[in-house]
Amino acid sequence: MLKVSIMEDAMAATVSPDSRTPVPGLPLPDLYARVSRHVPAIEWAALAPDIEAILRLKRERNAVILAHNYQAPEIFHTVADIVGDSLALAREAVNVDADVIVLAGVHFMAETAKLLNPGKTVLIPDMGAGCSLADSITAADVRGLRAKYPGVPIVTYVNTSAAVKAESDLCCTSGNAVAVVRSLNAPRVLMIPDEFLAQNVQAELPEIEILTWAGHCEVHERFTPGDIRDVRESYPGVTVIAHPECPPDVVAESDFSGSTAMMMDFVLQKRPRQVVLVTECSMADNIAAANPDIEFIKPCNMCPHMKRMSLANIRRALETMTHEVTVDPGLADRARAAVERMLLVR
Ligand code: 13P
Ligand code: SF4
């Protein structure tokens, strides 16, 4: 299986032998070995037919599965061809050769893949997989900001609709937000819609005035500095890593903050004995599956949108070739330009 996330090489190199030992007597024993710490054997027997069907359908349809780091281990470690954060998935979408892309993630990620590789059929297994950030702002809101702040560049988080991207100057992800804002060489920048991401970038770029929008991630806004202090008290010496969608006072209490791929890289390189990933729960599960020597401590929160993906609906998507993600041709070129400008920033 081709795995091309930033962390995958490191992950493959650090796989402990006991986590990859095939389990005899079960279907697909090599694949089960990858997830045996998270999926009970009895559950695997029920999942294996869907995995077998997906592997066959990918060949028949000439399809690849792009999966976000928040996908459950039974998706991330078995049927995904490409895994990563939003930035890695966008970069990899450009290079997909296959006819069909199945996006195991949320709708804005599928839309971004379609924008960047418009000749491909892009499927999402559940059209309801949204995002509270994407829902927090409309294209009309962005036009309003443009009128209110003439001349101020607008940097839009990729967690938005194509219509919102189309009204923006360029996009960013949590993996490149600081570099993107800095690349503008502007004294004032509008950063929308994630207020906390914008405030966290502001802390790193005090020389730039960053104007924000009041959108929040429903998963990360729930973490508090008290959560971090409690975990530090219970586990002295624990390493704390927070996603930059968390409130700034949570990021300030952490040892490191970065995109999901950056969090994964940090853990795989530093190999802390105990770590808390202040983010979606599957992140820890996906690293733990291949790294049993690292102990992952709670808290974590589930993203209900990411969790709409399942092996059953990925199988159905490939069987029925639904649900196809398209972008209004009237705005696709402008939205694509905003994403492509971001990909030029290194
Ligand atoms: P990453 O780009 O860091 O993977 O984040 C995407 C996301 O939706 C986090 O909530
Ligand atoms: Fe959106 Fe938050 Fe879910 Fe990421 S975790 S997809 S930002 S709701």
Coordinates of C-alpha atoms and ligand atoms in Angstrom, one line a residue:
M1 CA 0.0 0.0 0.0
L2 CA 1.3 3.4 -0.9
K3 CA 1.3 5.7 2.1
V4 CA 2.7 9.2 1.5
S5 CA 1.9 11.3 4.5
I6 CA 4.7 13.3 5.9
M7 CA 4.9 11.0 8.9
E8 CA 4.6 7.7 7.1
D9 CA 8.2 6.9 6.5
A10 CA 9.0 7.7 10.1
M11 CA 6.0 5.6 11.2
A12 CA 7.1 2.6 9.0
A13 CA 10.6 2.8 10.5
T14 CA 9.3 2.8 14.0
V15 CA 6.7 0.0 13.8
S16 CA 7.3 -2.4 16.6
P17 CA 7.4 -6.0 15.5
D18 CA 4.7 -7.1 17.9
S19 CA 2.3 -4.6 16.5
R20 CA 2.7 -6.0 13.0
T21 CA 2.8 -9.7 13.7
P22 CA 0.1 -11.4 11.6
V23 CA -2.7 -13.0 13.7
P24 CA -3.4 -16.5 12.3
G25 CA -7.0 -17.8 12.3
L26 CA -8.5 -14.4 11.3
P27 CA -9.3 -13.0 7.9
L28 CA -6.7 -10.7 6.4
P29 CA -4.2 -11.4 9.2
D30 CA -1.5 -9.0 8.0
L31 CA -4.0 -6.1 8.0
Y32 CA -5.4 -7.1 11.4
A33 CA -1.9 -7.0 12.9
R34 CA -1.9 -3.2 12.2
V35 CA -5.0 -2.5 14.2
S36 CA -5.1 -5.3 16.7
R37 CA -4.5 -2.9 19.7
H38 CA -7.7 -1.0 18.8
V39 CA -10.0 -3.4 17.1
P40 CA -11.1 -6.5 19.0
A41 CA -10.8 -9.8 17.1
I42 CA -14.6 -10.4 17.2
E43 CA -15.2 -7.0 15.6
W44 CA -12.6 -7.6 12.9
A45 CA -14.5 -10.6 11.7
A46 CA -17.4 -8.3 11.0
L47 CA -15.2 -5.6 9.3
A48 CA -13.1 -7.9 7.1
P49 CA -15.7 -8.4 4.4
D50 CA -16.0 -4.6 3.9
I51 CA -12.2 -4.3 3.7
E52 CA -11.9 -7.2 1.2
A53 CA -14.7 -5.6 -0.9
I54 CA -13.0 -2.1 -0.8
L55 CA -9.6 -3.5 -1.8
R56 CA -11.3 -5.3 -4.8
L57 CA -13.4 -2.2 -5.7
K58 CA -10.4 0.1 -5.7
R59 CA -8.8 -2.1 -8.3
E60 CA -12.0 -2.4 -10.4
R61 CA -12.8 1.4 -10.3
N62 CA -9.1 2.5 -10.5
A63 CA -9.7 4.4 -7.3
V64 CA -7.5 5.7 -4.4
I65 CA -8.6 6.5 -0.9
L66 CA -7.3 9.7 0.7
A67 CA -7.8 9.6 4.4
H68 CA -7.4 12.4 7.0
N69 CA -5.4 11.7 10.2
Y70 CA -8.7 11.8 12.2
Q71 CA -10.0 8.7 10.5
A72 CA -10.5 5.6 12.7
P73 CA -7.6 3.1 12.7
E74 CA -9.6 0.5 10.7
I75 CA -9.8 3.0 7.9
F76 CA -6.5 4.7 8.3
H77 CA -4.4 1.6 8.7
T78 CA -6.1 -0.8 6.2
V79 CA -7.8 0.7 3.1
A80 CA -6.3 4.2 2.9
D81 CA -3.7 4.8 0.1
I82 CA -2.7 8.3 1.2
V83 CA -3.0 9.7 4.7
G84 CA -2.1 13.1 6.1
D85 CA -3.2 16.5 7.3
S86 CA -5.3 18.9 5.2
L87 CA -2.1 20.3 3.5
A88 CA -0.7 16.8 2.6
L89 CA -4.0 15.7 1.3
A90 CA -4.3 18.8 -0.9
R91 CA -0.8 18.4 -2.2
E92 CA -1.3 14.7 -2.9
A93 CA -4.7 15.2 -4.6
V94 CA -2.9 17.2 -7.3
N95 CA -0.8 14.1 -8.2
V96 CA -3.5 11.4 -8.2
D97 CA -3.4 9.4 -11.4
A98 CA -6.3 7.1 -10.6
D99 CA -9.7 7.9 -12.1
V100 CA -11.5 8.1 -8.8
I101 CA -10.6 9.7 -5.4
V102 CA -12.6 8.7 -2.4
L103 CA -12.1 11.2 0.4
A104 CA -12.4 9.7 3.9
G105 CA -12.6 13.0 5.7
V106 CA -15.0 16.0 5.6
H107 CA -16.7 17.8 2.7
F108 CA -14.2 20.7 2.4
M109 CA -11.4 18.2 1.9
A110 CA -13.2 16.5 -0.9
E111 CA -14.0 19.9 -2.5
T112 CA -10.4 20.9 -2.3
A113 CA -9.3 17.6 -4.0
K114 CA -11.9 18.3 -6.8
L115 CA -10.6 21.9 -7.2
L116 CA -7.0 20.7 -7.5
N117 CA -7.7 17.7 -9.8
P118 CA -10.9 18.6 -11.6
G119 CA -10.7 15.7 -14.1
K120 CA -11.1 13.1 -11.4
T121 CA -14.3 11.7 -10.0
V122 CA -14.3 12.7 -6.3
L123 CA -16.5 10.8 -4.0
I124 CA -17.4 11.3 -0.3
P125 CA -19.0 8.4 1.5
D126 CA -21.4 10.7 3.5
M127 CA -22.4 14.2 2.2
G128 CA -23.3 15.2 5.8
A129 CA -19.6 15.2 6.8
G130 CA -19.4 19.0 7.4
C131 CA -17.3 21.2 9.7
S132 CA -18.4 23.8 12.2
L133 CA -15.7 26.2 10.8
A134 CA -16.9 25.8 7.2
D135 CA -20.5 26.5 8.5
S136 CA -19.4 29.7 10.3
I137 CA -19.0 31.9 7.2
T138 CA -20.5 32.5 3.8
A139 CA -19.3 34.1 0.6
A140 CA -21.5 37.1 1.3
D141 CA -19.8 37.5 4.7
V142 CA -16.4 37.6 2.9
R143 CA -17.6 40.2 0.5
G144 CA -18.8 42.2 3.5
L145 CA -15.3 42.0 5.0
R146 CA -13.7 43.0 1.7
A147 CA -15.9 46.1 1.6
K148 CA -15.2 47.0 5.3
Y149 CA -11.5 46.5 5.0
P150 CA -10.5 47.6 1.5
G151 CA -6.9 46.6 0.5
V152 CA -6.5 44.2 3.5
P153 CA -5.5 40.7 2.2
I154 CA -7.9 37.9 3.1
V155 CA -6.3 34.6 4.2
T156 CA -8.9 31.8 4.4
Y157 CA -8.5 28.5 6.2
V158 CA -9.1 25.5 4.0
N159 CA -11.9 24.5 6.3
T160 CA -14.3 26.5 4.3
S161 CA -16.6 26.1 1.2
A162 CA -15.3 26.6 -2.3
A163 CA -17.7 29.7 -2.5
V164 CA -15.8 31.3 0.5
K165 CA -12.4 30.4 -1.0
A166 CA -13.4 32.0 -4.2
E167 CA -13.8 35.4 -2.4
S168 CA -10.4 35.1 -0.8
D169 CA -6.9 36.0 -1.8
L170 CA -5.3 32.8 -0.7
C171 CA -5.9 29.8 1.6
C172 CA -3.9 28.4 4.5
T173 CA -4.0 25.2 6.6
S174 CA -2.9 24.8 10.2
G175 CA 0.4 23.4 8.8
N176 CA 1.4 26.6 6.9
A177 CA -0.7 29.4 8.4
V178 CA 2.3 31.3 9.8
A179 CA 4.2 31.0 6.6
V180 CA 1.2 32.0 4.5
V181 CA 0.5 35.2 6.5
R182 CA 4.2 36.1 6.6
S183 CA 4.5 35.6 2.8
L184 CA 2.1 38.5 2.2
N185 CA 4.4 41.2 3.6
A186 CA 1.4 43.1 4.7
P187 CA 1.0 45.2 7.9
R188 CA -2.7 44.0 8.3
V189 CA -4.2 40.7 7.3
L190 CA -7.7 39.3 7.7
M191 CA -7.6 35.7 8.8
I192 CA -10.9 33.8 8.5
P193 CA -12.9 32.0 9.8
D194 CA -11.0 30.4 12.7
E195 CA -10.6 33.0 15.5
F196 CA -8.4 30.8 17.6
L197 CA -6.1 29.8 14.7
A198 CA -5.8 33.5 13.9
Q199 CA -5.0 34.4 17.5
N200 CA -2.4 31.6 17.7
V201 CA -0.8 32.9 14.5
Q202 CA -0.9 36.4 15.9
A203 CA 1.1 35.3 18.9
E204 CA 3.9 34.2 16.5
L205 CA 3.7 37.2 14.3
P206 CA 3.3 40.3 16.6
E207 CA 4.6 42.6 13.9
I208 CA 1.4 42.0 11.8
E209 CA -2.1 43.1 12.8
I210 CA -4.4 40.1 12.3
L211 CA -8.1 40.7 12.1
T212 CA -10.3 37.7 13.0
W213 CA -13.7 36.2 12.4
A214 CA -15.7 34.4 15.2
G215 CA -15.7 30.9 13.8
H216 CA -14.6 28.0 16.0
C217 CA -14.0 24.3 15.7
E218 CA -16.6 22.5 17.8
V219 CA -14.0 19.8 18.8
H220 CA -11.1 22.0 19.8
E221 CA -13.0 24.9 21.4
R222 CA -14.0 22.6 24.2
F223 CA -10.5 22.1 25.6
T224 CA -9.6 24.4 28.5
P225 CA -6.3 25.3 30.2
G226 CA -7.7 23.5 33.3
D227 CA -7.7 20.3 31.3
I228 CA -4.0 20.7 30.6
R229 CA -3.2 21.6 34.2
D230 CA -5.2 18.5 35.5
V231 CA -3.3 16.2 33.1
R232 CA 0.1 17.6 34.1
E233 CA -0.8 17.1 37.8
S234 CA -1.9 13.5 37.3
Y235 CA 1.0 12.6 34.9
P236 CA 4.1 14.6 35.9
G237 CA 6.5 15.0 33.0
V238 CA 3.8 14.3 30.3
T239 CA 4.3 16.0 27.0
V240 CA 1.3 18.1 25.8
I241 CA 0.7 18.8 22.1
A242 CA -2.2 21.0 21.1
H243 CA -3.8 21.6 17.7
P244 CA -3.8 25.3 16.8
E245 CA -7.6 25.3 16.5
C246 CA -7.5 25.2 20.3
P247 CA -8.0 28.4 22.3
P248 CA -4.7 30.4 22.7
D249 CA -4.7 29.8 26.5
V250 CA -4.7 26.1 25.8
V251 CA -1.9 26.4 23.3
A252 CA 0.0 28.5 25.8
E253 CA -0.1 25.6 28.3
S254 CA 1.2 23.1 25.8
D255 CA 4.7 22.0 24.9
F256 CA 4.1 22.1 21.1
S257 CA 1.4 23.1 18.7
G258 CA 1.0 22.2 15.0
S259 CA -1.2 20.6 12.4
T260 CA -2.1 16.9 12.7
A261 CA 0.9 15.9 10.6
M262 CA 3.2 18.1 12.6
M263 CA 1.8 16.6 15.9
M264 CA 2.5 13.1 14.5
D265 CA 6.0 14.0 13.4
F266 CA 6.8 15.5 16.8
V267 CA 5.7 12.3 18.6
L268 CA 7.5 10.0 16.2
Q269 CA 10.7 12.0 16.4
K270 CA 10.8 12.9 20.2
R271 CA 9.1 9.6 21.3
P272 CA 7.8 10.9 24.6
R273 CA 7.0 8.2 27.2
Q274 CA 3.6 9.8 27.9
V275 CA 1.9 12.3 25.7
V276 CA -1.5 14.0 25.4
L277 CA -2.7 15.0 22.0
V278 CA -5.2 17.8 22.6
T279 CA -7.2 17.1 19.5
E280 CA -9.5 14.5 17.9
C281 CA -9.3 11.0 19.5
S282 CA -8.3 9.0 16.4
M283 CA -5.0 10.8 16.1
A284 CA -3.7 9.1 19.3
D285 CA -5.1 5.8 18.2
N286 CA -3.5 5.9 14.8
I287 CA 0.0 6.6 16.2
A288 CA -0.5 4.2 19.1
A289 CA -1.5 1.4 16.7
A290 CA 2.1 1.3 15.4
N291 CA 3.9 2.6 18.5
P292 CA 3.0 0.6 21.6
D293 CA 5.9 2.0 23.6
I294 CA 4.3 5.4 23.7
E295 CA 1.4 6.0 26.2
F296 CA -1.3 8.3 25.1
I297 CA -3.2 10.1 27.9
K298 CA -6.7 11.6 27.6
P299 CA -8.4 14.1 27.1
C300 CA -9.4 14.0 23.5
N301 CA -12.6 14.9 21.7
M302 CA -14.4 13.1 18.8
C303 CA -15.3 15.0 15.6
P304 CA -18.8 13.9 14.7
H305 CA -18.2 14.8 11.1
M306 CA -15.1 12.8 10.6
K307 CA -16.7 9.9 12.4
R308 CA -19.4 9.8 9.7
M309 CA -16.9 7.8 7.6
S310 CA -17.1 4.0 8.0
L311 CA -15.8 1.0 6.1
A312 CA -19.4 0.2 5.2
N313 CA -20.1 3.6 3.6
I314 CA -16.7 3.7 1.9
R315 CA -17.6 0.3 0.3
R316 CA -21.0 1.7 -0.7
A317 CA -19.4 4.8 -2.2
L318 CA -17.3 2.6 -4.4
E319 CA -20.1 0.2 -5.3
T320 CA -22.6 3.0 -6.2
M321 CA -20.1 5.7 -7.2
T322 CA -21.8 8.2 -4.8
H323 CA -21.7 10.8 -3.5
E324 CA -20.0 12.7 -6.2
V325 CA -18.5 16.1 -5.1
T326 CA -18.6 18.9 -7.7
V327 CA -17.8 22.6 -7.6
D328 CA -19.9 25.3 -9.3
P329 CA -18.0 26.1 -12.5
G330 CA -18.9 29.8 -11.9
L331 CA -16.5 30.0 -8.9
A332 CA -14.2 27.0 -9.3
D333 CA -11.4 28.9 -11.1
R334 CA -11.3 31.6 -8.3
A335 CA -11.4 29.0 -5.5
R336 CA -8.7 27.0 -7.2
A337 CA -6.5 30.0 -7.5
A338 CA -6.7 30.7 -3.8
V339 CA -5.7 27.1 -3.0
E340 CA -2.9 27.1 -5.6
R341 CA -1.5 30.3 -4.2
M342 CA -1.3 28.6 -0.9
L343 CA 0.5 25.6 -2.3
L344 CA 3.2 27.9 -3.7
V345 CA 4.1 29.1 -0.2
R346 CA 6.9 26.9 1.3
Ligands
13P1 P1 -5.1 19.5 9.9 O1 -4.9 20.3 8.7 O2 -4.1 19.9 11.0 O3 -5.1 18.0 9.6 O4 -6.5 19.9 10.6 C1 -7.7 19.7 9.9 C2 -8.8 19.7 10.9 O5 -9.9 19.7 10.5 C3 -8.5 19.8 12.3 O6 -9.6 19.9 13.0
SF4_2 FE1 -14.1 20.8 11.4 FE2 -13.2 20.7 13.9 FE3 -14.1 18.4 12.8 FE4 -11.7 19.5 12.0 S1 -12.3 18.6 14.0 S2 -13.4 18.8 10.7 S3 -12.2 21.7 12.2 S4 -15.3 20.3 13.2

